[in-house]
């Protein structure tokens, strides 16, 4: 036969156990969400660097110099339009101010000397081994000569 | 009544264990990868340049392919002709372009890239 105090003790223990389980469940959920957020945050800078590099080079080969954004494509007056991937035989250096992630930009013809438009020293932390860089290439036609437009983008 | 409470706690404990197992087995989503877009852009570049400069010979196309995609294998299609570059693989990206030949006929160029 149970006394009131025994039932009370059993109830308290049961309640304590339920509260502990509730807290542990909440903790597990929060820990999972935290790890998810940290994982996403660590992957974001690399993604942002890749995206800026890809889209910057894409804009270079598709815009001409008359646009507000830097561009290297030639304007065909006969067609009355900019010709993506086709550069004039002697392309001029694009305006590269305001693009701090751009480390270097080179135009390397298949047969001929390369042209370097940008080559900045790394300005990031002293331990430059931690700097992340991505290199992207685009094929263009310079006059009648095929060339690779190579851009290197770094986060430091 | 007390026994029901204990059973409830045991069930909650079991539920907690299941929740932990589910959370541990869930992998966070993969970081977005722009590599497929980059490869697609380069395939497009090759096709546009080939059409723009006048269709080159198949050996020249193969040479351009190796230069633009070093280390990759693929296949170049020119109408009904195909040139294999390296060994095929299961994961393939294909990009193609149609153009009007000087004769007025419709031509087709394609590049398949194996990754």
Short mmCIF file of N, CA and C in Angstrom, two decimals, chain A:
data_model
loop_
_atom_site.label_atom_id
_atom_site.label_comp_id
_atom_site.label_asym_id
_atom_site.label_seq_id
_atom_site.Cartn_x
_atom_site.Cartn_y
_atom_site.Cartn_z
N UNK A 1 0.84 -1.19 0.00
CA UNK A 1 0.00 0.00 0.00
C UNK A 1 0.88 1.24 0.00
N UNK A 2 0.67 2.14 -1.00
CA UNK A 2 1.49 3.33 -1.10
C UNK A 2 1.03 4.41 -0.14
N UNK A 3 1.99 5.08 0.44
CA UNK A 3 1.65 6.25 1.25
C UNK A 3 1.74 7.47 0.35
N UNK A 4 1.19 8.57 0.83
CA UNK A 4 1.21 9.81 0.05
C UNK A 4 2.64 10.26 -0.24
N UNK A 5 3.53 10.11 0.74
CA UNK A 5 4.90 10.58 0.54
C UNK A 5 5.63 9.75 -0.51
N UNK A 6 5.36 8.44 -0.54
CA UNK A 6 6.00 7.60 -1.57
C UNK A 6 5.56 8.00 -2.96
N UNK A 7 4.24 8.28 -3.11
CA UNK A 7 3.72 8.67 -4.43
C UNK A 7 4.33 10.01 -4.85
N UNK A 8 4.44 10.91 -3.83
CA UNK A 8 5.02 12.22 -4.12
C UNK A 8 6.45 12.11 -4.58
N UNK A 9 7.22 11.24 -3.93
CA UNK A 9 8.63 11.05 -4.30
C UNK A 9 8.74 10.48 -5.71
N UNK A 10 7.88 9.53 -5.97
CA UNK A 10 7.88 8.91 -7.29
C UNK A 10 7.50 9.93 -8.36
N UNK A 11 6.51 10.76 -8.04
CA UNK A 11 6.08 11.79 -8.98
C UNK A 11 7.21 12.79 -9.25
N UNK A 12 7.89 13.20 -8.16
CA UNK A 12 8.99 14.17 -8.31
C UNK A 12 10.11 13.59 -9.17
N UNK A 13 10.45 12.36 -8.93
CA UNK A 13 11.51 11.71 -9.71
C UNK A 13 11.11 11.64 -11.18
N UNK A 14 9.87 11.26 -11.37
CA UNK A 14 9.35 11.16 -12.74
C UNK A 14 9.39 12.52 -13.43
N UNK A 15 8.98 13.57 -12.70
CA UNK A 15 8.98 14.92 -13.27
C UNK A 15 10.40 15.37 -13.58
N UNK A 16 11.31 15.08 -12.64
CA UNK A 16 12.72 15.45 -12.84
C UNK A 16 13.28 14.79 -14.10
N UNK A 17 12.97 13.51 -14.22
CA UNK A 17 13.44 12.76 -15.40
C UNK A 17 12.86 13.36 -16.68
N UNK A 18 11.58 13.71 -16.64
CA UNK A 18 10.95 14.28 -17.83
C UNK A 18 11.58 15.62 -18.20
N UNK A 19 11.88 16.43 -17.17
CA UNK A 19 12.50 17.74 -17.44
C UNK A 19 13.91 17.55 -18.02
N UNK A 20 14.65 16.60 -17.45
CA UNK A 20 16.01 16.34 -17.96
C UNK A 20 15.95 15.91 -19.43
N UNK A 21 15.00 15.03 -19.74
CA UNK A 21 14.85 14.57 -21.12
C UNK A 21 14.47 15.73 -22.04
N UNK A 22 13.59 16.59 -21.53
CA UNK A 22 13.19 17.75 -22.34
C UNK A 22 14.39 18.65 -22.63
N UNK A 23 15.19 18.89 -21.58
CA UNK A 23 16.36 19.74 -21.76
C UNK A 23 17.37 19.12 -22.73
N UNK A 24 17.58 17.81 -22.57
CA UNK A 24 18.52 17.12 -23.46
C UNK A 24 18.05 17.18 -24.91
N UNK A 25 16.75 17.01 -25.10
CA UNK A 25 16.19 17.07 -26.46
C UNK A 25 16.40 18.45 -27.07
N UNK A 26 16.13 19.48 -26.26
CA UNK A 26 16.33 20.85 -26.75
C UNK A 26 17.81 21.09 -27.08
N UNK A 27 18.67 20.58 -26.19
CA UNK A 27 20.12 20.77 -26.40
C UNK A 27 20.57 20.10 -27.69
N UNK A 28 20.08 18.89 -27.93
CA UNK A 28 20.47 18.17 -29.15
C UNK A 28 20.01 18.94 -30.39
N UNK A 29 18.79 19.46 -30.35
CA UNK A 29 18.28 20.24 -31.49
C UNK A 29 19.09 21.49 -31.73
N UNK A 30 19.40 22.19 -30.64
CA UNK A 30 20.18 23.43 -30.77
C UNK A 30 21.60 23.15 -31.27
N UNK A 31 22.20 22.06 -30.75
CA UNK A 31 23.56 21.70 -31.19
C UNK A 31 23.57 21.37 -32.68
N UNK A 32 22.53 20.69 -33.13
CA UNK A 32 22.44 20.36 -34.55
C UNK A 32 22.31 21.62 -35.41
N UNK A 33 21.42 22.53 -34.97
CA UNK A 33 21.23 23.77 -35.73
C UNK A 33 22.51 24.61 -35.73
N UNK A 34 23.21 24.59 -34.60
CA UNK A 34 24.45 25.36 -34.50
C UNK A 34 25.51 24.81 -35.46
N UNK A 35 25.65 23.48 -35.49
CA UNK A 35 26.66 22.89 -36.39
C UNK A 35 26.29 23.15 -37.85
N UNK A 36 24.98 23.14 -38.12
CA UNK A 36 24.53 23.41 -39.50
C UNK A 36 24.89 24.84 -39.91
N UNK A 37 24.66 25.78 -38.99
CA UNK A 37 24.94 27.18 -39.28
C UNK A 37 26.44 27.41 -39.45
N UNK A 38 27.24 26.75 -38.59
CA UNK A 38 28.70 26.91 -38.69
C UNK A 38 29.22 26.34 -40.00
N UNK A 39 28.66 25.19 -40.40
CA UNK A 39 29.09 24.57 -41.65
C UNK A 39 28.78 25.48 -42.83
N UNK A 40 27.57 26.04 -42.84
CA UNK A 40 27.18 26.93 -43.94
C UNK A 40 28.05 28.18 -43.95
N UNK A 41 28.32 28.71 -42.76
CA UNK A 41 29.11 29.94 -42.68
C UNK A 41 30.54 29.72 -43.17
N UNK A 42 31.09 28.52 -42.92
CA UNK A 42 32.47 28.27 -43.35
C UNK A 42 32.55 28.09 -44.86
N UNK A 43 31.46 27.60 -45.48
CA UNK A 43 31.49 27.36 -46.93
C UNK A 43 31.17 28.62 -47.72
N UNK A 44 30.59 29.61 -47.06
CA UNK A 44 30.10 30.79 -47.77
C UNK A 44 31.21 31.65 -48.39
N UNK A 45 32.32 31.94 -47.67
CA UNK A 45 33.36 32.79 -48.27
C UNK A 45 33.92 32.20 -49.57
N UNK A 46 34.16 30.89 -49.58
CA UNK A 46 34.70 30.26 -50.80
C UNK A 46 33.71 30.37 -51.95
N UNK A 47 32.45 30.16 -51.62
CA UNK A 47 31.41 30.27 -52.66
C UNK A 47 31.34 31.69 -53.20
N UNK A 48 31.42 32.68 -52.28
CA UNK A 48 31.33 34.07 -52.69
C UNK A 48 32.51 34.45 -53.60
N UNK A 49 33.69 33.93 -53.25
CA UNK A 49 34.89 34.21 -54.05
C UNK A 49 34.75 33.60 -55.46
N UNK A 50 34.30 32.36 -55.51
CA UNK A 50 34.09 31.71 -56.81
C UNK A 50 33.07 32.46 -57.66
N UNK A 51 31.99 32.84 -57.00
CA UNK A 51 30.90 33.52 -57.73
C UNK A 51 31.38 34.84 -58.30
N UNK A 52 32.11 35.61 -57.46
CA UNK A 52 32.58 36.91 -57.96
C UNK A 52 33.56 36.73 -59.11
N UNK A 53 34.45 35.74 -58.98
CA UNK A 53 35.41 35.50 -60.05
C UNK A 53 34.75 35.10 -61.34
N UNK A 54 33.84 34.14 -61.25
CA UNK A 54 33.15 33.65 -62.46
C UNK A 54 32.36 34.77 -63.14
N UNK A 55 31.61 35.51 -62.35
CA UNK A 55 30.74 36.54 -62.94
C UNK A 55 31.55 37.73 -63.43
N UNK A 56 32.67 38.02 -62.77
CA UNK A 56 33.51 39.13 -63.22
C UNK A 56 34.10 38.81 -64.60
N UNK A 57 34.65 37.61 -64.75
CA UNK A 57 35.22 37.24 -66.06
C UNK A 57 34.13 37.17 -67.13
N UNK A 58 32.96 36.68 -66.73
CA UNK A 58 31.85 36.59 -67.68
C UNK A 58 31.46 37.99 -68.17
N UNK A 59 31.45 38.95 -67.24
CA UNK A 59 31.13 40.32 -67.63
C UNK A 59 32.21 40.90 -68.55
N UNK A 60 33.47 40.55 -68.26
CA UNK A 60 34.56 41.07 -69.09
C UNK A 60 34.43 40.62 -70.54
N UNK A 61 34.05 39.36 -70.76
CA UNK A 61 33.98 38.86 -72.13
C UNK A 61 32.67 39.23 -72.81
N UNK A 62 31.70 39.74 -72.05
CA UNK A 62 30.40 40.06 -72.67
C UNK A 62 30.14 41.55 -72.80
N UNK A 63 30.81 42.36 -71.97
CA UNK A 63 30.61 43.82 -72.05
C UNK A 63 31.67 44.45 -72.92
N UNK A 64 31.34 45.62 -73.47
CA UNK A 64 32.39 46.40 -74.12
C UNK A 64 32.75 47.57 -73.20
N UNK A 65 33.73 48.35 -73.63
CA UNK A 65 34.27 49.39 -72.76
C UNK A 65 33.30 50.54 -72.53
N UNK A 66 32.24 50.61 -73.29
CA UNK A 66 31.32 51.74 -73.14
C UNK A 66 30.38 51.55 -71.95
N UNK A 67 30.36 50.36 -71.36
CA UNK A 67 29.46 50.11 -70.24
C UNK A 67 30.06 50.64 -68.94
N UNK A 68 29.23 50.75 -67.92
CA UNK A 68 29.72 51.22 -66.63
C UNK A 68 30.58 50.16 -65.94
N UNK A 69 30.39 48.90 -66.32
CA UNK A 69 31.19 47.81 -65.76
C UNK A 69 32.35 47.54 -66.74
N UNK A 70 33.51 47.12 -66.23
CA UNK A 70 34.63 46.84 -67.15
C UNK A 70 34.25 45.80 -68.20
N UNK A 71 34.73 46.00 -69.40
CA UNK A 71 34.43 45.06 -70.47
C UNK A 71 35.53 45.06 -71.51
N UNK A 72 35.70 43.92 -72.16
CA UNK A 72 36.75 43.78 -73.17
C UNK A 72 36.19 43.44 -74.55
N UNK A 73 34.91 43.11 -74.62
CA UNK A 73 34.35 42.68 -75.90
C UNK A 73 34.35 43.84 -76.89
N UNK A 74 34.43 43.47 -78.16
CA UNK A 74 34.45 44.49 -79.21
C UNK A 74 33.02 44.88 -79.59
N UNK A 75 32.90 46.09 -80.09
CA UNK A 75 31.60 46.53 -80.60
C UNK A 75 31.64 46.43 -82.12
N UNK A 76 30.71 45.67 -82.68
CA UNK A 76 30.64 45.51 -84.14
C UNK A 76 29.68 46.57 -84.68
N UNK A 77 30.25 47.57 -85.35
CA UNK A 77 29.39 48.66 -85.84
C UNK A 77 28.48 48.18 -86.96
N UNK A 78 28.91 47.14 -87.70
CA UNK A 78 28.06 46.59 -88.75
C UNK A 78 26.82 45.92 -88.19
N UNK A 79 27.03 45.18 -87.10
CA UNK A 79 25.90 44.47 -86.47
C UNK A 79 25.18 45.34 -85.45
N UNK A 80 25.78 46.48 -85.12
CA UNK A 80 25.22 47.39 -84.11
C UNK A 80 25.07 46.70 -82.76
N UNK A 81 26.04 45.91 -82.40
CA UNK A 81 25.95 45.26 -81.09
C UNK A 81 27.33 44.83 -80.61
N UNK A 82 27.39 44.60 -79.31
CA UNK A 82 28.62 44.07 -78.71
C UNK A 82 28.72 42.59 -79.06
N UNK A 83 29.92 42.14 -79.38
CA UNK A 83 30.11 40.74 -79.75
C UNK A 83 30.83 40.00 -78.62
N UNK A 84 30.08 39.26 -77.80
CA UNK A 84 30.70 38.54 -76.69
C UNK A 84 31.77 37.56 -77.17
N UNK A 85 32.82 37.44 -76.40
CA UNK A 85 33.96 36.55 -76.67
C UNK A 85 34.86 37.04 -77.80
N UNK A 86 34.49 38.13 -78.47
CA UNK A 86 35.33 38.63 -79.55
C UNK A 86 35.92 39.97 -79.12
N UNK A 87 37.24 40.00 -79.00
CA UNK A 87 37.92 41.21 -78.58
C UNK A 87 38.51 41.90 -79.80
N UNK A 88 38.74 43.20 -79.67
CA UNK A 88 39.39 43.90 -80.77
C UNK A 88 40.84 43.40 -80.87
N UNK A 89 41.49 43.57 -82.03
CA UNK A 89 42.85 43.03 -82.19
C UNK A 89 43.83 43.57 -81.16
N UNK A 90 43.63 44.79 -80.70
CA UNK A 90 44.53 45.35 -79.67
C UNK A 90 43.66 45.84 -78.51
N UNK A 91 43.21 44.93 -77.66
CA UNK A 91 42.31 45.35 -76.57
C UNK A 91 43.03 46.23 -75.56
N UNK A 92 42.31 47.23 -75.08
CA UNK A 92 42.90 48.13 -74.08
C UNK A 92 42.62 47.59 -72.68
N UNK A 93 43.45 48.00 -71.76
CA UNK A 93 43.32 47.51 -70.38
C UNK A 93 41.99 47.96 -69.79
N UNK A 94 41.24 47.05 -69.21
CA UNK A 94 39.97 47.45 -68.59
C UNK A 94 40.21 48.19 -67.28
N UNK A 95 39.23 48.95 -66.88
CA UNK A 95 39.31 49.66 -65.59
C UNK A 95 39.06 48.65 -64.47
N UNK A 96 40.09 48.41 -63.65
CA UNK A 96 39.98 47.34 -62.65
C UNK A 96 39.95 47.86 -61.22
N UNK A 97 39.81 49.18 -61.07
CA UNK A 97 39.69 49.72 -59.71
C UNK A 97 38.35 49.27 -59.13
N UNK A 98 38.35 49.02 -57.84
CA UNK A 98 37.10 48.66 -57.18
C UNK A 98 36.82 47.18 -57.19
N UNK A 99 37.82 46.36 -57.57
CA UNK A 99 37.65 44.90 -57.54
C UNK A 99 38.79 44.30 -56.72
N UNK A 100 38.68 44.42 -55.40
CA UNK A 100 39.81 44.03 -54.54
C UNK A 100 40.13 42.53 -54.57
N UNK A 101 39.17 41.72 -54.96
CA UNK A 101 39.43 40.28 -54.95
C UNK A 101 40.25 39.83 -56.16
N UNK A 102 40.29 40.69 -57.19
CA UNK A 102 41.03 40.32 -58.41
C UNK A 102 42.52 40.42 -58.12
N UNK A 103 43.21 39.29 -58.22
CA UNK A 103 44.63 39.24 -57.93
C UNK A 103 45.45 39.49 -59.19
N UNK A 104 45.10 38.81 -60.26
CA UNK A 104 45.81 39.04 -61.52
C UNK A 104 44.88 38.76 -62.69
N UNK A 105 45.19 39.43 -63.78
CA UNK A 105 44.38 39.26 -65.00
C UNK A 105 45.34 39.25 -66.18
N UNK A 106 45.29 38.16 -66.93
CA UNK A 106 46.22 38.02 -68.07
C UNK A 106 45.46 37.58 -69.31
N UNK A 107 45.96 38.01 -70.44
CA UNK A 107 45.43 37.54 -71.72
C UNK A 107 46.55 36.75 -72.39
N UNK A 108 46.33 35.46 -72.56
CA UNK A 108 47.39 34.58 -73.07
C UNK A 108 46.97 34.02 -74.43
N UNK A 109 47.47 34.60 -75.52
CA UNK A 109 47.15 34.06 -76.85
C UNK A 109 47.73 32.65 -77.02
N UNK A 110 47.09 31.85 -77.88
CA UNK A 110 47.61 30.50 -78.14
C UNK A 110 49.00 30.59 -78.77
N UNK A 111 49.18 31.58 -79.62
CA UNK A 111 50.50 31.77 -80.24
C UNK A 111 50.87 33.25 -80.11
N UNK A 112 51.68 33.56 -79.16
CA UNK A 112 52.09 34.95 -79.01
C UNK A 112 52.32 35.31 -77.57
N UNK A 113 52.86 36.51 -77.36
CA UNK A 113 53.17 36.92 -75.99
C UNK A 113 51.92 37.30 -75.21
N UNK A 114 51.97 37.06 -73.91
CA UNK A 114 50.81 37.37 -73.09
C UNK A 114 50.78 38.83 -72.65
N UNK A 115 49.60 39.29 -72.31
CA UNK A 115 49.43 40.65 -71.81
C UNK A 115 48.94 40.56 -70.37
N UNK A 116 49.60 41.30 -69.50
CA UNK A 116 49.20 41.28 -68.09
C UNK A 116 48.56 42.61 -67.74
N UNK A 117 47.34 42.56 -67.24
CA UNK A 117 46.63 43.80 -66.90
C UNK A 117 46.59 44.07 -65.41
N UNK A 118 46.76 43.05 -64.63
CA UNK A 118 46.75 43.25 -63.18
C UNK A 118 47.60 42.17 -62.54
N UNK A 119 48.35 42.56 -61.54
CA UNK A 119 49.15 41.61 -60.79
C UNK A 119 49.46 42.25 -59.44
N UNK A 120 48.57 42.02 -58.49
CA UNK A 120 48.70 42.69 -57.20
C UNK A 120 49.40 41.77 -56.20
N UNK A 121 50.15 42.35 -55.26
CA UNK A 121 50.67 41.50 -54.17
C UNK A 121 49.54 41.15 -53.23
N UNK A 122 49.69 40.01 -52.55
CA UNK A 122 48.66 39.61 -51.59
C UNK A 122 48.69 40.57 -50.41
N UNK A 123 47.56 41.08 -50.04
CA UNK A 123 47.50 42.05 -48.94
C UNK A 123 46.85 41.47 -47.70
N UNK A 124 46.65 40.18 -47.69
CA UNK A 124 45.95 39.53 -46.58
C UNK A 124 46.86 39.31 -45.38
N UNK A 125 46.54 38.34 -44.56
CA UNK A 125 47.33 38.07 -43.37
C UNK A 125 48.76 37.64 -43.72
N UNK A 126 49.64 37.79 -42.72
CA UNK A 126 51.05 37.48 -42.96
C UNK A 126 51.23 36.04 -43.41
N UNK A 127 50.44 35.15 -42.84
CA UNK A 127 50.50 33.75 -43.25
C UNK A 127 49.69 33.58 -44.53
N UNK A 128 50.36 33.79 -45.65
CA UNK A 128 49.62 33.80 -46.91
C UNK A 128 49.26 32.40 -47.37
N UNK A 129 49.76 31.39 -46.65
CA UNK A 129 49.37 30.02 -47.01
C UNK A 129 47.88 29.83 -46.75
N UNK A 130 47.32 30.66 -45.86
CA UNK A 130 45.90 30.51 -45.56
C UNK A 130 45.01 31.23 -46.57
N UNK A 131 45.62 31.97 -47.49
CA UNK A 131 44.83 32.69 -48.48
C UNK A 131 44.26 31.72 -49.49
N UNK A 132 42.99 31.88 -49.79
CA UNK A 132 42.34 31.03 -50.78
C UNK A 132 42.30 31.77 -52.11
N UNK A 133 42.71 31.11 -53.17
CA UNK A 133 42.69 31.71 -54.50
C UNK A 133 41.98 30.76 -55.48
N UNK A 134 41.30 31.34 -56.42
CA UNK A 134 40.67 30.57 -57.51
C UNK A 134 41.10 31.18 -58.83
N UNK A 135 41.41 30.34 -59.78
CA UNK A 135 41.80 30.81 -61.10
C UNK A 135 40.73 30.37 -62.11
N UNK A 136 40.30 31.30 -62.93
CA UNK A 136 39.29 31.00 -63.94
C UNK A 136 39.80 31.43 -65.31
N UNK A 137 39.43 30.67 -66.32
CA UNK A 137 39.85 30.97 -67.70
C UNK A 137 38.64 31.10 -68.60
N UNK A 138 38.74 31.99 -69.56
CA UNK A 138 37.70 32.10 -70.59
C UNK A 138 38.39 32.17 -71.94
N UNK A 139 37.82 31.48 -72.91
CA UNK A 139 38.37 31.50 -74.26
C UNK A 139 37.79 32.68 -75.03
N UNK A 140 38.66 33.45 -75.62
CA UNK A 140 38.21 34.60 -76.42
C UNK A 140 38.95 34.60 -77.75
N UNK A 141 38.44 35.39 -78.66
CA UNK A 141 39.09 35.56 -79.96
C UNK A 141 39.58 37.00 -80.02
N UNK A 142 40.89 37.17 -80.13
CA UNK A 142 41.48 38.51 -80.20
C UNK A 142 41.84 38.74 -81.67
N UNK A 143 41.03 39.52 -82.36
CA UNK A 143 41.21 39.60 -83.81
C UNK A 143 40.88 38.24 -84.39
N UNK A 144 41.91 37.57 -84.93
CA UNK A 144 41.69 36.21 -85.44
C UNK A 144 42.44 35.17 -84.61
N UNK A 145 42.98 35.61 -83.49
CA UNK A 145 43.81 34.74 -82.67
C UNK A 145 43.06 34.29 -81.41
N UNK A 146 43.07 32.98 -81.17
CA UNK A 146 42.43 32.47 -79.96
C UNK A 146 43.33 32.75 -78.74
N UNK A 147 42.70 33.10 -77.64
CA UNK A 147 43.48 33.40 -76.44
C UNK A 147 42.67 33.03 -75.20
N UNK A 148 43.39 32.82 -74.11
CA UNK A 148 42.74 32.55 -72.83
C UNK A 148 42.83 33.79 -71.95
N UNK A 149 41.69 34.21 -71.44
CA UNK A 149 41.66 35.30 -70.48
C UNK A 149 41.66 34.63 -69.10
N UNK A 150 42.71 34.87 -68.34
CA UNK A 150 42.89 34.17 -67.07
C UNK A 150 42.83 35.16 -65.91
N UNK A 151 41.91 34.94 -65.03
CA UNK A 151 41.78 35.79 -63.85
C UNK A 151 41.99 34.98 -62.59
N UNK A 152 42.76 35.53 -61.66
CA UNK A 152 42.98 34.87 -60.37
C UNK A 152 42.34 35.74 -59.29
N UNK A 153 41.56 35.12 -58.45
CA UNK A 153 40.82 35.85 -57.42
C UNK A 153 41.18 35.27 -56.05
N UNK A 154 41.55 36.16 -55.13
CA UNK A 154 41.99 35.72 -53.80
C UNK A 154 41.23 36.48 -52.73
N UNK A 155 41.11 35.85 -51.57
CA UNK A 155 40.39 36.51 -50.48
C UNK A 155 41.33 37.27 -49.56
N UNK A 156 42.60 37.34 -49.88
CA UNK A 156 43.52 38.07 -49.01
C UNK A 156 44.27 39.16 -49.73
#
